[in-house]
Coordinates of C-alpha atoms and ligand atoms in Angstrom, one line a residue:
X1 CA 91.9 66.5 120.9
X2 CA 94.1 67.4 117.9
X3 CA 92.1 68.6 114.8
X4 CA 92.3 67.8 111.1
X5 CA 94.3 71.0 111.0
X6 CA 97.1 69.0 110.2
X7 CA 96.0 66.6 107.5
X8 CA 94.2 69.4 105.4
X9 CA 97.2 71.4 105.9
X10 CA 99.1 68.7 104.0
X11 CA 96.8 68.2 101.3
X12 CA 95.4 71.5 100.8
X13 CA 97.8 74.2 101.8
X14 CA 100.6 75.0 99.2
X15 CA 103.4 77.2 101.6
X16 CA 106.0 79.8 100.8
X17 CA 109.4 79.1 99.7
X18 CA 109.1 75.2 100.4
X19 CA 109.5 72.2 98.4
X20 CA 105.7 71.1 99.7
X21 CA 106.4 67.6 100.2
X22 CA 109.8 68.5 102.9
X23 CA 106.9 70.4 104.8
X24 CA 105.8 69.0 108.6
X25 CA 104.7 72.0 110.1
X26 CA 103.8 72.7 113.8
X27 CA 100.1 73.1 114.1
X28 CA 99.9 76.5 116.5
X29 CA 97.0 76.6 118.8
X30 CA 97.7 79.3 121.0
X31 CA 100.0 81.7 122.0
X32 CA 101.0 84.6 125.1
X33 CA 103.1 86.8 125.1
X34 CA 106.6 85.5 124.1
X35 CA 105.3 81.8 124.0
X36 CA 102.9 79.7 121.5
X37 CA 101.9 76.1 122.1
X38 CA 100.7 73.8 119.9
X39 CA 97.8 71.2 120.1
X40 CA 99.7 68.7 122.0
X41 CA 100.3 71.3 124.4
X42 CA 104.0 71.5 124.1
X43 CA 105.6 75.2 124.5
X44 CA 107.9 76.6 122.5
X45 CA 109.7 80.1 123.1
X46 CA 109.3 82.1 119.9
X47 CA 112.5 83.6 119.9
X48 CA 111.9 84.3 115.9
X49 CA 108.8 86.8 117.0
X50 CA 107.9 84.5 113.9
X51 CA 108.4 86.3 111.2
X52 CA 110.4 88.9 113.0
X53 CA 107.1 90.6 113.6
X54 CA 105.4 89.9 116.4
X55 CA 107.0 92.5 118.3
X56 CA 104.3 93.1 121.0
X57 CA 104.1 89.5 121.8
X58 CA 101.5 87.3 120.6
X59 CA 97.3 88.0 121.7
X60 CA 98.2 90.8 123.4
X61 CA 94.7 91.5 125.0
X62 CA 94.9 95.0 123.8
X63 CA 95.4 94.3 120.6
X64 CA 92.9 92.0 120.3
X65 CA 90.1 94.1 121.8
X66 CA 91.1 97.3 119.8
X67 CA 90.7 94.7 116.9
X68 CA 86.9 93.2 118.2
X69 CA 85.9 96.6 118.5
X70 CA 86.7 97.9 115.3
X71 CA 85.2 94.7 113.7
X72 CA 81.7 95.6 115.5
X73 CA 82.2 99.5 114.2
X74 CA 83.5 99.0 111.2
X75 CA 85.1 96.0 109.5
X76 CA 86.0 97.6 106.0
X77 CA 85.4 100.2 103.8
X78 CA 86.8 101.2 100.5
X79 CA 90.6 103.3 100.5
X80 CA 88.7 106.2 99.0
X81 CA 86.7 106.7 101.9
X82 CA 88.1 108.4 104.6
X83 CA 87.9 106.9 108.2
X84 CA 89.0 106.8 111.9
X85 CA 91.1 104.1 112.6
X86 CA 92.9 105.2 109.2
X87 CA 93.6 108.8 110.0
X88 CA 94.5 107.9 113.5
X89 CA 96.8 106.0 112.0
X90 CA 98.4 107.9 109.7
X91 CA 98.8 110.7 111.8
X92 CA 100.5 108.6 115.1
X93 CA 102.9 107.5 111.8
X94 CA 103.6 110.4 110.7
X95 CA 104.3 111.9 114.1
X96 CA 106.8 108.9 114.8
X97 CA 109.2 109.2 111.7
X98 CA 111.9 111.6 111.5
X99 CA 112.1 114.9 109.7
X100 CA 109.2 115.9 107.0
X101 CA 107.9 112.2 106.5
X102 CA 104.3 113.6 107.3
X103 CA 102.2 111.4 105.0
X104 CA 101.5 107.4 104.9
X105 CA 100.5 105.2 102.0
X106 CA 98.8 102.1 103.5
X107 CA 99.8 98.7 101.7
X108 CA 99.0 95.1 102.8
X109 CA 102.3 94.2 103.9
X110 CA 106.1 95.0 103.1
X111 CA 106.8 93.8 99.5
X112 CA 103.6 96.1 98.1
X113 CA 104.8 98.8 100.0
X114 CA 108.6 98.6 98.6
X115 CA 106.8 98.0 95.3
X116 CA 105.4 101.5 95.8
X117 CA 107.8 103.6 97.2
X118 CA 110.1 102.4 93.9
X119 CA 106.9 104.0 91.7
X120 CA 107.4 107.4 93.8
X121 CA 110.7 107.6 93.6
X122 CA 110.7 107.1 89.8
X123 CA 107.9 109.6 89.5
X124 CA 109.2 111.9 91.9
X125 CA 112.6 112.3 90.0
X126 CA 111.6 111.2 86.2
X127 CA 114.4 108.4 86.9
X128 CA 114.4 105.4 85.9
X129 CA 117.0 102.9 87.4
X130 CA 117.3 102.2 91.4
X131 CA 120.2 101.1 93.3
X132 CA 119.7 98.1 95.9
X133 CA 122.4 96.1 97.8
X134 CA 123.9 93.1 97.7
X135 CA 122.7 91.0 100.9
X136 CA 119.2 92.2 101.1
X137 CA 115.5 91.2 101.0
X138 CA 112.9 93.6 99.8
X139 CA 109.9 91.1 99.0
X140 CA 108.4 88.6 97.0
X141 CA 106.3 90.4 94.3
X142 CA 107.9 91.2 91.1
X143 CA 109.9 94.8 91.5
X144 CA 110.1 94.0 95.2
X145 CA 112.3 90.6 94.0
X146 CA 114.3 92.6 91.8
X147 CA 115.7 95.0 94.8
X148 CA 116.5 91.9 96.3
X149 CA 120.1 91.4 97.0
X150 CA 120.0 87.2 97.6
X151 CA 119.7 84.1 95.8
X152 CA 115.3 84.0 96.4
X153 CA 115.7 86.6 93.4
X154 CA 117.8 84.1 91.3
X155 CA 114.4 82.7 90.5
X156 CA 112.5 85.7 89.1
X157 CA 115.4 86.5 86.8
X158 CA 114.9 88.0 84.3
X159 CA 114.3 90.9 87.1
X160 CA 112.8 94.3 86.9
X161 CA 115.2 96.4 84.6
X162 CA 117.0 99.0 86.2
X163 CA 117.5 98.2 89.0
X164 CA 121.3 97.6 89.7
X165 CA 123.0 96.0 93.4
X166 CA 125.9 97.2 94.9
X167 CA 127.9 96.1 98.2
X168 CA 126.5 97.5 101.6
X169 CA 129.0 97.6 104.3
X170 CA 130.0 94.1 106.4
X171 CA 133.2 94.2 108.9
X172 CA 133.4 90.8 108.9
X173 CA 133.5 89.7 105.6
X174 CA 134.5 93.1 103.8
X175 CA 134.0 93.3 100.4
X176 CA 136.2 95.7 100.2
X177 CA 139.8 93.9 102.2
X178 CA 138.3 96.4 104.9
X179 CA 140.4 96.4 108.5
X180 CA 138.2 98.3 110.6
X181 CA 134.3 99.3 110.6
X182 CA 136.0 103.1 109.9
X183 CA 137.6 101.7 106.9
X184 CA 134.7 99.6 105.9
X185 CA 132.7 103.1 106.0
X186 CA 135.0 104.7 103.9
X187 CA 135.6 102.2 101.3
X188 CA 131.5 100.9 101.2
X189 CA 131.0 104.7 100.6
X190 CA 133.5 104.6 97.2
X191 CA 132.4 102.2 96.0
X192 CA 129.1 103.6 95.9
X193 CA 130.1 106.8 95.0
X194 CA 132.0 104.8 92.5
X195 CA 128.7 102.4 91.3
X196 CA 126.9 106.1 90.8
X197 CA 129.3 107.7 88.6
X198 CA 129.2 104.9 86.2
X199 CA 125.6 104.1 86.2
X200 CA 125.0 108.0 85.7
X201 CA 123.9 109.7 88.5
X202 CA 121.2 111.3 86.8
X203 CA 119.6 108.3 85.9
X204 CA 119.3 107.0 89.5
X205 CA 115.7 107.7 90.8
X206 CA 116.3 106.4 94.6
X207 CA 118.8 104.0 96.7
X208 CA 117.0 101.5 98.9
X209 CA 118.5 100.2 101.9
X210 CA 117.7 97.9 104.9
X211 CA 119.1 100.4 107.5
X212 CA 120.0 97.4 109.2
X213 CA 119.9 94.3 107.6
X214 CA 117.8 91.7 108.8
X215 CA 117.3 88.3 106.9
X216 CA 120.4 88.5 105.1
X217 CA 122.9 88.8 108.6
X218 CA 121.7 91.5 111.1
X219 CA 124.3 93.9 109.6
X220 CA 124.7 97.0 111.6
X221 CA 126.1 99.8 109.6
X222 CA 129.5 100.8 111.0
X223 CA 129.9 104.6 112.2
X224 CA 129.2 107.4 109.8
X225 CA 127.7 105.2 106.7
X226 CA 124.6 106.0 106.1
X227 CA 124.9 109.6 106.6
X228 CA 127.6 109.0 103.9
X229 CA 124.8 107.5 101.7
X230 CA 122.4 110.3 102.7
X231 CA 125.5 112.9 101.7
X232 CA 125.8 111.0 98.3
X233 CA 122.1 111.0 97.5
X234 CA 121.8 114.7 98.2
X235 CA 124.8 115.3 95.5
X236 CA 123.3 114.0 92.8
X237 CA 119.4 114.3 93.7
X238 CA 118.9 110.4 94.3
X239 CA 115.7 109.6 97.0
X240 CA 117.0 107.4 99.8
X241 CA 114.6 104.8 100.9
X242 CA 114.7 103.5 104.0
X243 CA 113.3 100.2 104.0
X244 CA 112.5 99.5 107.9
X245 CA 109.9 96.6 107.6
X246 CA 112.1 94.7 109.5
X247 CA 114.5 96.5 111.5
X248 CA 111.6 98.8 112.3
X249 CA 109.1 99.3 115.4
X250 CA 111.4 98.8 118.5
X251 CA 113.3 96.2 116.7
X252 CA 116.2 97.8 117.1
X253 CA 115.4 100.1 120.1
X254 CA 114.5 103.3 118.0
X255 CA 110.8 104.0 116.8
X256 CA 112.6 103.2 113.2
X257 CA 116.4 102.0 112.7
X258 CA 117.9 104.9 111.3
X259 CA 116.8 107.1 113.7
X260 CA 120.5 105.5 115.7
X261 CA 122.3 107.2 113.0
X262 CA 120.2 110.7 112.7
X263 CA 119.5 110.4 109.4
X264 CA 116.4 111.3 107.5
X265 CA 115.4 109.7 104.5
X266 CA 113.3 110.8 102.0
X267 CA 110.6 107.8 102.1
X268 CA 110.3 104.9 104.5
X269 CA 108.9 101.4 103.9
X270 CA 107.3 99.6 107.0
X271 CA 104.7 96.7 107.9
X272 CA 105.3 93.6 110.5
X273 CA 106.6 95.4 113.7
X274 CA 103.7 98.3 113.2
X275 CA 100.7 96.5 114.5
X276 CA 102.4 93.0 114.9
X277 CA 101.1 90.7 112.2
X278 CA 98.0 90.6 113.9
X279 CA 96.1 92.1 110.8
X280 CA 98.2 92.4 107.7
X281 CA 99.2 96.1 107.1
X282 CA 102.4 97.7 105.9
X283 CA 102.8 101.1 104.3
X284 CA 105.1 103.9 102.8
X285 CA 105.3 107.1 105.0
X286 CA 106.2 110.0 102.6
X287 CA 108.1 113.4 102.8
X288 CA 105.8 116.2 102.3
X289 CA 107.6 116.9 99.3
X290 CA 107.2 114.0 97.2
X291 CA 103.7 113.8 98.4
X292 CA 103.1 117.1 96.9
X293 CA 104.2 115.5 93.6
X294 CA 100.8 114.3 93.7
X295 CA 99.1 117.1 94.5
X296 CA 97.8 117.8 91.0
X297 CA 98.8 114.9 89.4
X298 CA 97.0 111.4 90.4
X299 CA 98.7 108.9 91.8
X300 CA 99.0 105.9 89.8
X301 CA 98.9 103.0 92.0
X302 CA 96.6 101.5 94.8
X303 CA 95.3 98.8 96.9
X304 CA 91.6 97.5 97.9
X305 CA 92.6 97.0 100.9
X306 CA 94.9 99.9 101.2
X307 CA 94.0 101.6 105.3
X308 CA 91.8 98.3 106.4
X309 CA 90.1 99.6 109.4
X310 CA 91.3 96.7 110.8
X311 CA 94.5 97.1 110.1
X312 CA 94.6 100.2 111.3
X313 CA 92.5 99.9 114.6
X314 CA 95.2 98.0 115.4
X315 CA 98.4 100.0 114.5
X316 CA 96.8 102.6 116.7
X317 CA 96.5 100.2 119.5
X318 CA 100.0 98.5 119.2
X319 CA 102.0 102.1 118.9
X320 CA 99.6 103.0 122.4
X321 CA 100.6 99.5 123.9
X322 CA 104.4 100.8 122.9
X323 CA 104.4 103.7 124.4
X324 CA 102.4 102.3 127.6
X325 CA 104.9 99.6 128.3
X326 CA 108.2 101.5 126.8
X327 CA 108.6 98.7 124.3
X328 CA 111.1 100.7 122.3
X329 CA 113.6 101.6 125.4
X330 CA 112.8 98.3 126.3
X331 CA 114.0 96.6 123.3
X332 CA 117.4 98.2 123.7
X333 CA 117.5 98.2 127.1
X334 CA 118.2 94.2 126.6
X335 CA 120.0 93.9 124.1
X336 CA 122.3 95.7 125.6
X337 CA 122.2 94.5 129.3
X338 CA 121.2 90.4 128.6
X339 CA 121.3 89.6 124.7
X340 CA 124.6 91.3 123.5
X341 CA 126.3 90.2 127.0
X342 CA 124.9 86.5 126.7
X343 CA 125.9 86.4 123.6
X344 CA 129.3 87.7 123.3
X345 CA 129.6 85.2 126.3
X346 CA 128.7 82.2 123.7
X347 CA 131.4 83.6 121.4
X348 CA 134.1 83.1 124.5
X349 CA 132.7 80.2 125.2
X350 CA 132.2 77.8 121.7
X351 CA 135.0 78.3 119.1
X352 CA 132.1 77.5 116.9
X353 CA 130.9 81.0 116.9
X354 CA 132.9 83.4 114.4
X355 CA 130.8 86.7 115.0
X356 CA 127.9 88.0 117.2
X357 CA 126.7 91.4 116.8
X358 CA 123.0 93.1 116.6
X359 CA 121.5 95.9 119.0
X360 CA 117.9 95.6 120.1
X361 CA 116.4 92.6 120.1
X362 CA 117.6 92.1 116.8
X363 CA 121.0 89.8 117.2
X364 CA 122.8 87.2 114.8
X365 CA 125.1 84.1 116.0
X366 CA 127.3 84.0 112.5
X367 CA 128.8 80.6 113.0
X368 CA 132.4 79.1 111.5
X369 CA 134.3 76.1 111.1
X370 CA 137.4 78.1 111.7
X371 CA 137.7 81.5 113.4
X372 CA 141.2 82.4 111.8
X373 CA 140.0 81.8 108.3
X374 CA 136.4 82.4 108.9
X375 CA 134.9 79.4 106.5
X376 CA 131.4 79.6 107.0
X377 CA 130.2 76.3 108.9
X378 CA 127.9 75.8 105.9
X379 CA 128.5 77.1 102.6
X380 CA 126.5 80.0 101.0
X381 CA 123.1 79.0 100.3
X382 CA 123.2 75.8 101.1
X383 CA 120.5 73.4 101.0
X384 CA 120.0 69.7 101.5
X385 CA 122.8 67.8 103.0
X386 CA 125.5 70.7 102.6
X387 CA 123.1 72.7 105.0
X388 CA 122.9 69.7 107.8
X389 CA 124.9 71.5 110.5
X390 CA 122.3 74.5 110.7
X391 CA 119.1 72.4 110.2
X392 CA 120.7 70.2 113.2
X393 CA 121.2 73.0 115.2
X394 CA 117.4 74.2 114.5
X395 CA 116.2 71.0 115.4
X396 CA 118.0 70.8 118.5
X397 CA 117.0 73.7 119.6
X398 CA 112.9 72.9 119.2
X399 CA 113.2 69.7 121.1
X400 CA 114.1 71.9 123.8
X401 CA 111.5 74.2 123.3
X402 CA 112.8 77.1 121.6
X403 CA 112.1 78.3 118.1
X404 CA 114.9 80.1 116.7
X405 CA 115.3 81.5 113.1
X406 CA 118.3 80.6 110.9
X407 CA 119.6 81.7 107.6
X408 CA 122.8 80.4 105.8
X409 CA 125.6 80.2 107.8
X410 CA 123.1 82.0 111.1
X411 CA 121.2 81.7 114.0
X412 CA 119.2 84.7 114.2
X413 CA 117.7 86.0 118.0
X414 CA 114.7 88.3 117.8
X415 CA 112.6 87.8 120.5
X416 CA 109.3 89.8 120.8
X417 CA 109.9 93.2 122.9
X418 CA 108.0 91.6 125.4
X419 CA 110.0 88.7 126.1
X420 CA 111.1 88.3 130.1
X421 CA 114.6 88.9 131.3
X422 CA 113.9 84.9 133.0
X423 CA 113.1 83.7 129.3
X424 CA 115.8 85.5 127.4
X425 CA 118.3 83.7 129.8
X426 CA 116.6 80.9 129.3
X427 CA 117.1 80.7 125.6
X428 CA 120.3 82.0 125.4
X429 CA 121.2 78.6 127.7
X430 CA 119.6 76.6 125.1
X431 CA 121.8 78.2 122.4
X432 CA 124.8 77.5 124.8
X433 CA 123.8 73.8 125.3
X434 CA 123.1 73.3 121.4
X435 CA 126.4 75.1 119.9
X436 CA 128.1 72.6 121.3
X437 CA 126.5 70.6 117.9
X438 CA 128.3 73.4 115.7
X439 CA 131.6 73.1 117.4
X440 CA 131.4 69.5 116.5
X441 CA 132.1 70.8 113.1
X442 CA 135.7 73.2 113.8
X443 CA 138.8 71.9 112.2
Ligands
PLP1 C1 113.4 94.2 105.0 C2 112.2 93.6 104.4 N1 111.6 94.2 103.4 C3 110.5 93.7 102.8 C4 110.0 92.5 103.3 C5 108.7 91.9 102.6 O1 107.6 92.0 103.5 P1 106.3 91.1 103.2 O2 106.7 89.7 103.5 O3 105.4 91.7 104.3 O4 105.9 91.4 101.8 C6 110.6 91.8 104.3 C7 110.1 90.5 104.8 O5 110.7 89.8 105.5 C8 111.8 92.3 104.9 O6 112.4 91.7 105.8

């Protein structure tokens, strides 16, 4: 029998980023694996992983019993205190991230650990200003907004001073006049060489990058960028941060994104994909050498909740159930045998779809009303009426039974690393039989 979930939910629950009163949320009961199901009993395919973070599938029964144990050993404990679950953590981390990156900070989630990898940086170098791109998302607290390279910053504005935006790299829609992912490489990196000469490289502290963006259009860096960044930041003495909370954990079929390109940066930012969502967690892992910065000197920042045992229990579990089930070669394993293939063949097939590019289970559907001139099939940022096709598209695609994330002009496809070959098809032939709503739209 359906519960008052619903009814307190609407009077009670105030949610993020939503005018409250637009709200009709699904009420989850249950989920499995790549499936949840809600109190009606009708199924959906979560081929958002949510927030793109359940990347072991949801109530994995691992997970859950490495969290019911650590609940009946130890539920919590102050981050002074050293314990376990903790130290295993930290140490299966460390061991995972390229290079020196020996030592984690824990945080509660992604924004608080951007929030303090920007204070290390600063401290680190005695600079002030940081560099963020254009086309990103960093967080929701109030430095973590100000990285932020999208209109959910618009907002907080007044931002954060210091920090100053510059154009990552995006073949499609160069910034630049780019006419080849080389070119775009070469041009992305002038321009940044360009934005640090006259911001004064000696005032830059760190530049923080999504290795691959994720919220802002799955853009996959073309060949040789970000060892161009890493060249750049090495010249002057600038920290590269490497801000994986999304792209990282399998999502892109490396332990952590940049690991594709061999590139070590100096401090990495992760959460979601580490343990899952089950228990919020995210952290900063730390070369040895700005830890050391704080080797006689306090830190000056910290969290009550900073290495929850619970947390923690369960990033050790989830990196075990990785390795166990090879969630990692796994991840890019399909994308590049059934979600790159199925979707390029959406491209051939609707005229609909300007560009479709990703690797791991971490793909975009960038969709057009005209291929030749690429005009977006809804305009940038759009909202209410003007964003219609997508919400159509979204809608369409849940009263089929698949749950599909979309942004702007996008349809997003990042299924948990779990997900079946069967079930991948499967929602890739929604897609196909819903796109046919967007071509509706092509001049
Ligand atoms: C790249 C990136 N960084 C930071 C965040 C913020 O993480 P959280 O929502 O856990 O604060 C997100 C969230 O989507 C993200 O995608």
């Amino acid at each position: 029998m359906p519960s008052d979930a619903y009814a307190n939910d609407r009077a009670h629950v105030f949610h993020s980023w939503s005018a409250q009163g637009a709200l009709d949320p699904l009420v989850i009961a249950g989920g499995e694996g790549a499936w949840i199901w809600d109190e009606d009993g009708r199924r959906f395919l979560d081929f958002s992983s949510q927030l793109m973070n359940v990347n072991i599938g949801h109530q994995h029964p691992k997970l859950v019993a490495a969290i019911q144990e650590q609940a009946a050993t130890l539920a919590t404990i102050a981050p002074f205190h050293a314990n376990a679950a903790r130290s295993e953590a930290a140490r299966l981390i460390a061991e995972l991230a390229p290079g020196d990156l020996d030592v984690v900070f824990f945080t509660n989630g992604g924004a608080d650990a951007n929030e303090n990898a920007i204070r290390m940086a600063k401290l680190h170098t005695g600079r002030q200003k940081v560099l963020a791109t254009y086309r990103s998302y960093h967080g929701a607290t109030a430095g973590s907004i100000s990285l932020t390279g999208d209109p959910r910053r618009w907002p907080s504005e007044p931002a954060l001073p210091g920090v100053v935006h510059f154009w990552g790299p995006y073949p499609y829609r160069s910034a630049f006049g780019s006419t080849s992912p080389e070119d775009e490489t070469r041009r992305a990196l002038q321009h940044l060489a360009d934005t640090i000469m006259v911001e004064g490289p000696s005032t830059i502290a760190a530049i923080i990058l999504e290795p691959v963006v994720g919220t802002n259009g799955i853009l996959v860096p073309p060949p040789g960028y970000l060892a161009g960044v890493r060249q750049l930041c090495d010249a002057h003495g600038i920290l590269l941060i490497s801000d994986e909370v999304m792209a990282g954990f399998g999502r892109c079929g490396e332990w952590f994104a940049i690991q594709h390109w061999d590139v070590t940066p100096d401090l990495i930012c992760f959460a979601k994909g580490v343990n899952s969502g089950y228990v919020p967690l995210g952290g900063v892992i730390l070369s040895q050498r700005i830890a050391d910065t704080f080797r006689d000197r306090p830190y000056p920042g910290g969290l009550t909740y900073s290495g929850h045992p619970l947390a923690c229990a369960s990033a050790v579990a989830s990196i075990g159930i990785f390795r166990e089930e090879g969630l990692v070669e796994r991840s890019a394993k399909l994308g590049a045998t059934v979600v790159g293939p199925g979707l390029e063949e959406l491209k051939e097939r609707h005229p609909s779809v300007g560009d479709v590019r990703g690797l791991g289970l971490f793909w975009a559907i960038e969709l057009v009303r005209d291929r030749e001139t690429r005009e977006q099939l809804v305009p940038f940022n759009a909202s209410g009426s003007d964003a219609a096709p997508m919400a159509e598209l979204v809608a369409a695609c849940k009263a089929q039974g698949l749950l599909v994330f979309s942004h702007f002009n996008r349809i997003h496809v990042t299924p948990p690393l779990v997900t079946s070959e069967d079930d991948l098809r499967a929602g890739i032939a929604i897609l196909d039989d819903v796109l046919s709503l967007a071509d509706a739209h092509v001049a």
